Amino acid sequence: MRTTIEILQKIFTQRFYIQNTGFFLVLFYLLFGVVDGGNLISYHTSLMLGFLGSYTFLLVVLLLWGLYGLKCVGFMLKTFQLQGYEFLYPTMGSIDKRVRQRIWLLLHTAIYMPVLVYAGIAAGVGIVHGHYLPVMIIIVFNVGMCIWPLLVYERKLKQPDVLFFTGHLQRWLNKHFTKPPLLFFLYELFTNYPRRIFSVKLFSAGVLWLTFFLLAQMDFDLRGLQLGIILSVLLHMQLMLHHRSFDDTYLNFVQQLPVPLWRHYLRVVGIYVLLYLPEMVMIVVNAYGKTSLPGLLTCFAVAVSLLVLFRCLLYFSKIDAEIHLRYVLLISFVVLFMILGKYEWPAILLLQAAAAIVFLAKYRTYEPLPKMES
């Protein structure tokens, strides 16, 4: 049993944190990177007292925690549907129900743990300052967020073919529309993984909003906006890994079609232009009048160039999420220093050249890994 639990922790807990590395990096930046180290404790104490003393603020915090909880539940459910993990159904089904529920609780709380830790600290602060009712609300809410998912997991185990609301949407779209290759992956995201793309876009918008908020406190600096864009791009890493998994599973045959390589490359570029389009609209709305059109084009070029290069790195053989993260962070730091030195366009040209070279060299010879995770 102990060996089984260790395997399940690797399948669920370890994969969750690896796939969401970019998300947690941005979250760490929002919670700790925007505040001077000497004021960190007072900042978080004030933040906790803020939502403990205001029920409206507390409702917003609970909503954010609830969204994270849904992200955890969605990840657990989607894991059962991944190719290569079909053994989870007979494995979990053969375990005694009481033992299985304890395992569900262990796995779910392990990935929900960041909220539990922060909520626990907030509850301690609330007790010290006499906010007993908000503390009770926080405790009841988080206990509920740890209990109700167990019922969902049990239902999934008993009814593996249950369709979510996107199943009806997917059947309707398949009946009425013929998708061009450019939209294959985006269609996959919006119909089968809506929570994943919604969470990425929500936090990406949060990073950009915080960037514009900080820039409003000082003279507008295009380099500050580009820093926020780099952080926003890093949040899309899990979508790139899912893109690779999707191509490996469903579009491996496309490599051998008699289509010029440059058209394949333009398709990849087009996918990430469309994927980053909501952020581009947000940037235009908030930066209009504060910078020039060439400045906006520079921001968009930096974002798309980073996205395409980070995706093309996954065409190297034997590259996993951990190795990919190392290269991504290294490239991001180099680009950041070039931006700070006002070498944006040389950085863009280098990124585009590197992406094109990697793609042209690896696309035809690339072989998918046998168990690539989405």
GROMACS .gro file of C-alpha atoms in nm:
model
  374
    1MET     CA    1   0.000   0.000   0.000
    2ARG     CA    2   0.283   0.239   0.081
    3THR     CA    3   0.436   0.179  -0.262
    4THR     CA    4   0.098   0.246  -0.425
    5ILE     CA    5   0.062   0.576  -0.240
    6GLU     CA    6   0.413   0.683  -0.343
    7ILE     CA    7   0.333   0.607  -0.708
    8LEU     CA    8   0.006   0.800  -0.688
    9GLN     CA    9   0.185   1.097  -0.530
   10LYS     CA   10   0.426   1.106  -0.824
   11ILE     CA   11   0.141   1.078  -1.074
   12PHE     CA   12  -0.073   1.350  -0.916
   13THR     CA   13   0.122   1.568  -0.670
   14GLN     CA   14   0.460   1.581  -0.841
   15ARG     CA   15   0.311   1.629  -1.188
   16PHE     CA   16   0.083   1.907  -1.063
   17TYR     CA   17   0.366   2.117  -0.923
   18ILE     CA   18   0.592   2.053  -1.222
   19GLN     CA   19   0.325   2.147  -1.475
   20ASN     CA   20   0.230   2.459  -1.278
   21THR     CA   21   0.583   2.583  -1.212
   22GLY     CA   22   0.521   2.901  -1.408
   23PHE     CA   23   0.199   2.966  -1.215
   24PHE     CA   24   0.374   2.932  -0.879
   25LEU     CA   25   0.665   3.150  -0.991
   26VAL     CA   26   0.424   3.430  -1.076
   27LEU     CA   27   0.229   3.372  -0.753
   28PHE     CA   28   0.554   3.393  -0.555
   29TYR     CA   29   0.636   3.717  -0.736
   30LEU     CA   30   0.295   3.866  -0.655
   31LEU     CA   31   0.308   3.766  -0.287
   32PHE     CA   32   0.674   3.828  -0.210
   33GLY     CA   33   0.853   3.990  -0.505
   34VAL     CA   34   0.663   4.320  -0.509
   35VAL     CA   35   0.737   4.400  -0.145
   36ASP     CA   36   1.062   4.500   0.020
   37GLY     CA   37   1.198   4.215   0.234
   38GLY     CA   38   1.195   4.422   0.553
   39ASN     CA   39   0.824   4.496   0.517
   40LEU     CA   40   0.718   4.146   0.412
   41ILE     CA   41   0.569   4.034   0.744
   42SER     CA   42   0.384   4.361   0.804
   43TYR     CA   43   0.257   4.357   0.444
   44HIS     CA   44   0.103   4.010   0.473
   45THR     CA   45  -0.028   4.082   0.823
   46SER     CA   46  -0.203   4.393   0.689
   47LEU     CA   47  -0.335   4.196   0.393
   48MET     CA   48  -0.477   3.925   0.621
   49LEU     CA   49  -0.632   4.178   0.857
   50GLY     CA   50  -0.778   4.348   0.551
   51PHE     CA   51  -0.983   4.048   0.439
   52LEU     CA   52  -1.053   3.939   0.798
   53GLY     CA   53  -1.203   4.281   0.870
   54SER     CA   54  -1.405   4.316   0.550
   55TYR     CA   55  -1.658   4.057   0.439
   56THR     CA   56  -1.650   4.189   0.082
   57PHE     CA   57  -1.274   4.146   0.067
   58LEU     CA   58  -1.306   3.806   0.234
   59LEU     CA   59  -1.557   3.699  -0.033
   60VAL     CA   60  -1.305   3.790  -0.306
   61VAL     CA   61  -1.032   3.592  -0.129
   62LEU     CA   62  -1.260   3.290  -0.089
   63LEU     CA   63  -1.349   3.316  -0.458
   64LEU     CA   64  -0.979   3.306  -0.553
   65TRP     CA   65  -0.920   3.009  -0.322
   66GLY     CA   66  -1.223   2.839  -0.473
   67LEU     CA   67  -1.086   2.889  -0.825
   68TYR     CA   68  -0.758   2.732  -0.716
   69GLY     CA   69  -0.954   2.444  -0.565
   70LEU     CA   70  -1.137   2.393  -0.896
   71LYS     CA   71  -0.799   2.395  -1.070
   72CYS     CA   72  -0.686   2.114  -0.837
   73VAL     CA   73  -1.004   1.912  -0.896
   74GLY     CA   74  -0.979   1.962  -1.272
   75PHE     CA   75  -0.619   1.841  -1.273
   76MET     CA   76  -0.709   1.525  -1.080
   77LEU     CA   77  -1.000   1.446  -1.312
   78LYS     CA   78  -0.805   1.515  -1.631
   79THR     CA   79  -0.523   1.286  -1.517
   80PHE     CA   80  -0.763   0.991  -1.538
   81GLN     CA   81  -0.828   1.076  -1.903
   82LEU     CA   82  -0.463   1.096  -2.010
   83GLN     CA   83  -0.323   0.834  -2.241
   84GLY     CA   84  -0.114   0.589  -2.042
   85TYR     CA   85  -0.297   0.638  -1.712
   86GLU     CA   86  -0.588   0.402  -1.778
   87PHE     CA   87  -0.453   0.173  -1.504
   88LEU     CA   88  -0.571   0.424  -1.241
   89TYR     CA   89  -0.931   0.304  -1.272
   90PRO     CA   90  -0.870  -0.062  -1.177
   91THR     CA   91  -0.597   0.035  -0.931
   92MET     CA   92  -0.811   0.280  -0.731
   93GLY     CA   93  -1.124   0.068  -0.777
   94SER     CA   94  -0.958  -0.235  -0.617
   95ILE     CA   95  -0.876  -0.045  -0.297
   96ASP     CA   96  -1.115  -0.057   0.001
   97LYS     CA   97  -1.346   0.247  -0.006
   98ARG     CA   98  -1.238   0.386   0.332
   99VAL     CA   99  -0.871   0.351   0.245
  100ARG     CA  100  -0.935   0.499  -0.099
  101GLN     CA  101  -1.106   0.805   0.050
  102ARG     CA  102  -0.806   0.863   0.275
  103ILE     CA  103  -0.584   0.842  -0.033
  104TRP     CA  104  -0.809   1.091  -0.218
  105LEU     CA  105  -0.784   1.326   0.080
  106LEU     CA  106  -0.405   1.290   0.094
  107LEU     CA  107  -0.361   1.359  -0.278
  108HIS     CA  108  -0.606   1.650  -0.290
  109THR     CA  109  -0.473   1.826   0.020
  110ALA     CA  110  -0.118   1.786  -0.113
  111ILE     CA  111  -0.195   1.999  -0.418
  112TYR     CA  112  -0.435   2.230  -0.227
  113MET     CA  113  -0.169   2.280   0.042
  114PRO     CA  114  -0.058   2.638  -0.058
  115VAL     CA  115  -0.409   2.764   0.023
  116LEU     CA  116  -0.428   2.561   0.344
  117VAL     CA  117  -0.096   2.702   0.469
  118TYR     CA  118  -0.189   3.063   0.393
  119ALA     CA  119  -0.541   3.018   0.531
  120GLY     CA  120  -0.400   2.859   0.846
  121ILE     CA  121  -0.168   3.154   0.905
  122ALA     CA  122  -0.456   3.396   0.838
  123ALA     CA  123  -0.674   3.207   1.088
  124GLY     CA  124  -0.399   3.239   1.351
  125VAL     CA  125  -0.373   3.614   1.287
  126GLY     CA  126  -0.752   3.643   1.306
  127ILE     CA  127  -0.769   3.466   1.643
  128VAL     CA  128  -0.498   3.692   1.787
  129HIS     CA  129  -0.690   4.004   1.675
  130GLY     CA  130  -1.035   3.879   1.772
  131HIS     CA  131  -1.185   3.818   1.425
  132TYR     CA  132  -1.354   3.495   1.531
  133LEU     CA  133  -1.642   3.483   1.280
  134PRO     CA  134  -1.421   3.537   0.970
  135VAL     CA  135  -1.185   3.272   1.109
  136MET     CA  136  -1.474   3.026   1.136
  137ILE     CA  137  -1.580   3.108   0.780
  138ILE     CA  138  -1.225   3.045   0.654
  139ILE     CA  139  -1.200   2.714   0.842
  140VAL     CA  140  -1.541   2.587   0.725
  141PHE     CA  141  -1.472   2.695   0.367
  142ASN     CA  142  -1.137   2.517   0.346
  143VAL     CA  143  -1.266   2.203   0.517
  144GLY     CA  144  -1.541   2.199   0.256
  145MET     CA  145  -1.285   2.250  -0.023
  146CYS     CA  146  -1.107   1.939   0.102
  147ILE     CA  147  -1.419   1.724   0.144
  148TRP     CA  148  -1.647   1.781  -0.157
  149PRO     CA  149  -1.378   1.691  -0.417
  150LEU     CA  150  -1.364   1.340  -0.266
  151LEU     CA  151  -1.724   1.286  -0.379
  152VAL     CA  152  -1.634   1.409  -0.728
  153TYR     CA  153  -1.338   1.169  -0.749
  154GLU     CA  154  -1.554   0.878  -0.637
  155ARG     CA  155  -1.815   0.968  -0.900
  156LYS     CA  156  -1.547   0.985  -1.168
  157LEU     CA  157  -1.422   0.641  -1.065
  158LYS     CA  158  -1.770   0.492  -1.093
  159GLN     CA  159  -1.869   0.682  -1.409
  160PRO     CA  160  -1.555   0.734  -1.619
  161ASP     CA  161  -1.755   0.826  -1.928
  162VAL     CA  162  -1.942   1.118  -1.766
  163LEU     CA  163  -1.942   1.420  -1.999
  164PHE     CA  164  -1.894   1.770  -1.861
  165PHE     CA  165  -2.073   2.071  -2.008
  166THR     CA  166  -1.804   2.109  -2.274
  167GLY     CA  167  -1.905   1.773  -2.420
  168HIS     CA  168  -2.228   1.922  -2.559
  169LEU     CA  169  -2.040   2.224  -2.692
  170GLN     CA  170  -1.782   2.000  -2.855
  171ARG     CA  171  -2.042   1.787  -3.034
  172TRP     CA  172  -2.220   2.099  -3.160
  173LEU     CA  173  -1.897   2.251  -3.296
  174ASN     CA  174  -1.795   1.924  -3.460
  175LYS     CA  175  -2.131   1.908  -3.634
  176HIS     CA  176  -2.139   2.265  -3.767
  177PHE     CA  177  -1.777   2.368  -3.830
  178THR     CA  178  -1.468   2.235  -4.006
  179LYS     CA  179  -1.159   2.356  -3.824
  180PRO     CA  180  -0.841   2.468  -4.003
  181PRO     CA  181  -0.515   2.318  -3.866
  182LEU     CA  182  -0.433   2.652  -3.701
  183LEU     CA  183  -0.725   2.606  -3.461
  184PHE     CA  184  -0.680   2.238  -3.373
  185PHE     CA  185  -0.492   2.300  -3.048
  186LEU     CA  186  -0.699   2.602  -2.944
  187TYR     CA  187  -1.016   2.399  -3.004
  188GLU     CA  188  -0.872   2.125  -2.783
  189LEU     CA  189  -0.808   2.375  -2.502
  190PHE     CA  190  -1.145   2.546  -2.509
  191THR     CA  191  -1.354   2.228  -2.538
  192ASN     CA  192  -1.162   1.974  -2.328
  193TYR     CA  193  -0.949   2.190  -2.096
  194PRO     CA  194  -1.143   2.514  -2.035
  195ARG     CA  195  -1.036   2.540  -1.670
  196ARG     CA  196  -0.671   2.518  -1.766
  197ILE     CA  197  -0.675   2.797  -2.021
  198PHE     CA  198  -0.912   3.006  -1.805
  199SER     CA  199  -0.679   2.986  -1.504
  200VAL     CA  200  -0.372   3.071  -1.714
  201LYS     CA  201  -0.545   3.369  -1.872
  202LEU     CA  202  -0.682   3.488  -1.538
  203PHE     CA  203  -0.342   3.497  -1.372
  204SER     CA  204  -0.177   3.635  -1.684
  205ALA     CA  205  -0.426   3.923  -1.678
  206GLY     CA  206  -0.354   3.964  -1.306
  207VAL     CA  207   0.019   4.003  -1.373
  208LEU     CA  208  -0.043   4.261  -1.645
  209TRP     CA  209  -0.293   4.448  -1.426
  210LEU     CA  210  -0.037   4.461  -1.143
  211THR     CA  211   0.226   4.579  -1.390
  212PHE     CA  212   0.009   4.867  -1.508
  213PHE     CA  213  -0.085   4.949  -1.148
  214LEU     CA  214   0.281   4.979  -1.049
  215LEU     CA  215   0.366   5.177  -1.362
  216ALA     CA  216   0.085   5.421  -1.277
  217GLN     CA  217   0.268   5.509  -0.955
  218MET     CA  218   0.568   5.638  -1.152
  219ASP     CA  219   0.663   5.765  -1.495
  220PHE     CA  220   0.557   5.509  -1.756
  221ASP     CA  221   0.855   5.297  -1.861
  222LEU     CA  222   0.817   5.056  -2.153
  223ARG     CA  223   1.081   4.829  -2.001
  224GLY     CA  224   0.865   4.779  -1.693
  225LEU     CA  225   0.578   4.671  -1.916
  226GLN     CA  226   0.805   4.428  -2.098
  227LEU     CA  227   0.908   4.274  -1.763
  228GLY     CA  228   0.541   4.209  -1.689
  229ILE     CA  229   0.502   4.059  -2.035
  230ILE     CA  230   0.788   3.815  -1.969
  231LEU     CA  231   0.619   3.701  -1.646
  232SER     CA  232   0.291   3.669  -1.832
  233VAL     CA  233   0.458   3.454  -2.098
  234LEU     CA  234   0.607   3.227  -1.831
  235LEU     CA  235   0.255   3.149  -1.712
  236HIS     CA  236   0.185   2.987  -2.049
  237MET     CA  237   0.448   2.714  -1.999
  238GLN     CA  238   0.194   2.450  -1.900
  239LEU     CA  239  -0.002   2.524  -2.218
  240MET     CA  240   0.316   2.465  -2.422
  241LEU     CA  241   0.366   2.128  -2.255
  242HIS     CA  242   0.005   2.044  -2.329
  243HIS     CA  243   0.056   2.159  -2.690
  244ARG     CA  244   0.345   1.916  -2.725
  245SER     CA  245   0.137   1.634  -2.579
  246PHE     CA  246  -0.150   1.717  -2.815
  247ASP     CA  247   0.078   1.715  -3.120
  248ASP     CA  248   0.242   1.391  -3.007
  249THR     CA  249  -0.091   1.216  -2.959
  250TYR     CA  250  -0.301   1.344  -3.249
  251LEU     CA  251  -0.088   1.532  -3.506
  252ASN     CA  252   0.229   1.327  -3.536
  253PHE     CA  253   0.136   1.239  -3.896
  254VAL     CA  254   0.141   1.608  -3.996
  255GLN     CA  255   0.523   1.609  -3.994
  256GLN     CA  256   0.531   1.375  -4.293
  257LEU     CA  257   0.279   1.560  -4.507
  258PRO     CA  258   0.413   1.722  -4.830
  259VAL     CA  259   0.387   2.069  -4.679
  260PRO     CA  260   0.680   2.316  -4.678
  261LEU     CA  261   0.850   2.361  -4.342
  262TRP     CA  262   0.791   2.734  -4.346
  263ARG     CA  263   0.415   2.674  -4.349
  264HIS     CA  264   0.443   2.447  -4.046
  265TYR     CA  265   0.649   2.715  -3.872
  266LEU     CA  266   0.397   2.988  -3.955
  267ARG     CA  267   0.124   2.765  -3.813
  268VAL     CA  268   0.310   2.747  -3.480
  269VAL     CA  269   0.361   3.125  -3.480
  270GLY     CA  270  -0.008   3.177  -3.563
  271ILE     CA  271  -0.118   2.953  -3.276
  272TYR     CA  272   0.072   3.161  -3.020
  273VAL     CA  273  -0.035   3.492  -3.173
  274LEU     CA  274  -0.398   3.384  -3.126
  275LEU     CA  275  -0.324   3.241  -2.783
  276TYR     CA  276  -0.174   3.570  -2.662
  277LEU     CA  277  -0.434   3.789  -2.832
  278PRO     CA  278  -0.636   3.865  -2.511
  279GLU     CA  279  -0.320   3.998  -2.343
  280MET     CA  280  -0.242   4.207  -2.651
  281VAL     CA  281  -0.586   4.367  -2.632
  282MET     CA  282  -0.539   4.437  -2.261
  283ILE     CA  283  -0.199   4.595  -2.326
  284VAL     CA  284  -0.336   4.819  -2.602
  285VAL     CA  285  -0.628   4.935  -2.384
  286ASN     CA  286  -0.407   5.020  -2.087
  287ALA     CA  287  -0.100   5.154  -2.270
  288TYR     CA  288  -0.283   5.360  -2.533
  289GLY     CA  289  -0.158   5.717  -2.515
  290LYS     CA  290   0.129   5.627  -2.281
  291THR     CA  291   0.359   5.483  -2.545
  292SER     CA  292   0.394   5.489  -2.922
  293LEU     CA  293   0.277   5.235  -3.177
  294PRO     CA  294   0.637   5.109  -3.232
  295GLY     CA  295   0.658   5.055  -2.856
  296LEU     CA  296   0.344   4.842  -2.857
  297LEU     CA  297   0.471   4.644  -3.156
  298THR     CA  298   0.795   4.583  -2.968
  299CYS     CA  299   0.601   4.445  -2.670
  300PHE     CA  300   0.397   4.212  -2.892
  301ALA     CA  301   0.708   4.096  -3.079
  302VAL     CA  302   0.887   4.015  -2.751
  303ALA     CA  303   0.588   3.813  -2.624
  304VAL     CA  304   0.533   3.612  -2.943
  305SER     CA  305   0.907   3.552  -2.994
  306LEU     CA  306   0.944   3.413  -2.642
  307LEU     CA  307   0.633   3.195  -2.676
  308VAL     CA  308   0.745   3.047  -3.009
  309LEU     CA  309   1.103   2.981  -2.894
  310PHE     CA  310   0.989   2.821  -2.569
  311ARG     CA  311   0.758   2.595  -2.771
  312CYS     CA  312   1.029   2.506  -3.024
  313LEU     CA  313   1.265   2.401  -2.743
  314LEU     CA  314   1.030   2.109  -2.683
  315TYR     CA  315   1.131   1.962  -3.020
  316PHE     CA  316   1.464   1.858  -2.868
  317SER     CA  317   1.473   1.492  -2.777
  318LYS     CA  318   1.470   1.387  -2.412
  319ILE     CA  319   1.368   1.730  -2.287
  320ASP     CA  320   1.122   1.713  -1.998
  321ALA     CA  321   0.939   1.979  -1.798
  322GLU     CA  322   1.227   2.032  -1.555
  323ILE     CA  323   1.495   2.074  -1.823
  324HIS     CA  324   1.260   2.291  -2.027
  325LEU     CA  325   1.208   2.517  -1.725
  326ARG     CA  326   1.584   2.568  -1.684
  327TYR     CA  327   1.628   2.679  -2.045
  328VAL     CA  328   1.319   2.899  -2.028
  329LEU     CA  329   1.438   3.081  -1.717
  330LEU     CA  330   1.789   3.124  -1.859
  331ILE     CA  331   1.655   3.272  -2.183
  332SER     CA  332   1.414   3.495  -1.990
  333PHE     CA  333   1.695   3.641  -1.779
  334VAL     CA  334   1.910   3.708  -2.086
  335VAL     CA  335   1.619   3.878  -2.264
  336LEU     CA  336   1.541   4.079  -1.951
  337PHE     CA  337   1.895   4.217  -1.933
  338MET     CA  338   1.889   4.300  -2.304
  339ILE     CA  339   1.560   4.486  -2.254
  340LEU     CA  340   1.703   4.678  -1.959
  341GLY     CA  341   1.993   4.774  -2.183
  342LYS     CA  342   1.744   4.890  -2.451
  343TYR     CA  343   1.840   4.615  -2.697
  344GLU     CA  344   1.483   4.496  -2.751
  345TRP     CA  345   1.496   4.443  -3.127
  346PRO     CA  346   1.832   4.259  -3.124
  347ALA     CA  347   1.675   4.035  -2.859
  348ILE     CA  348   1.366   3.982  -3.076
  349LEU     CA  349   1.576   3.898  -3.382
  350LEU     CA  350   1.787   3.653  -3.183
  351LEU     CA  351   1.477   3.485  -3.041
  352GLN     CA  352   1.313   3.453  -3.382
  353ALA     CA  353   1.633   3.325  -3.542
  354ALA     CA  354   1.684   3.068  -3.266
  355ALA     CA  355   1.321   2.951  -3.286
  356ALA     CA  356   1.335   2.916  -3.666
  357ILE     CA  357   1.669   2.730  -3.658
  358VAL     CA  358   1.549   2.485  -3.390
  359PHE     CA  359   1.220   2.427  -3.571
  360LEU     CA  360   1.373   2.373  -3.915
  361ALA     CA  361   1.639   2.140  -3.774
  362LYS     CA  362   1.418   1.931  -3.547
  363TYR     CA  363   1.063   1.927  -3.681
  364ARG     CA  364   1.104   1.653  -3.945
  365THR     CA  365   1.321   1.432  -3.722
  366TYR     CA  366   1.137   1.492  -3.395
  367GLU     CA  367   0.999   1.179  -3.232
  368PRO     CA  368   0.739   1.206  -2.954
  369LEU     CA  369   0.818   1.067  -2.613
  370PRO     CA  370   0.623   0.751  -2.532
  371LYS     CA  371   0.447   0.899  -2.229
  372MET     CA  372   0.443   1.274  -2.273
  373GLU     CA  373   0.216   1.433  -2.010
  374SER     CA  374  -0.040   1.703  -2.079
   0.00000   0.00000   0.00000
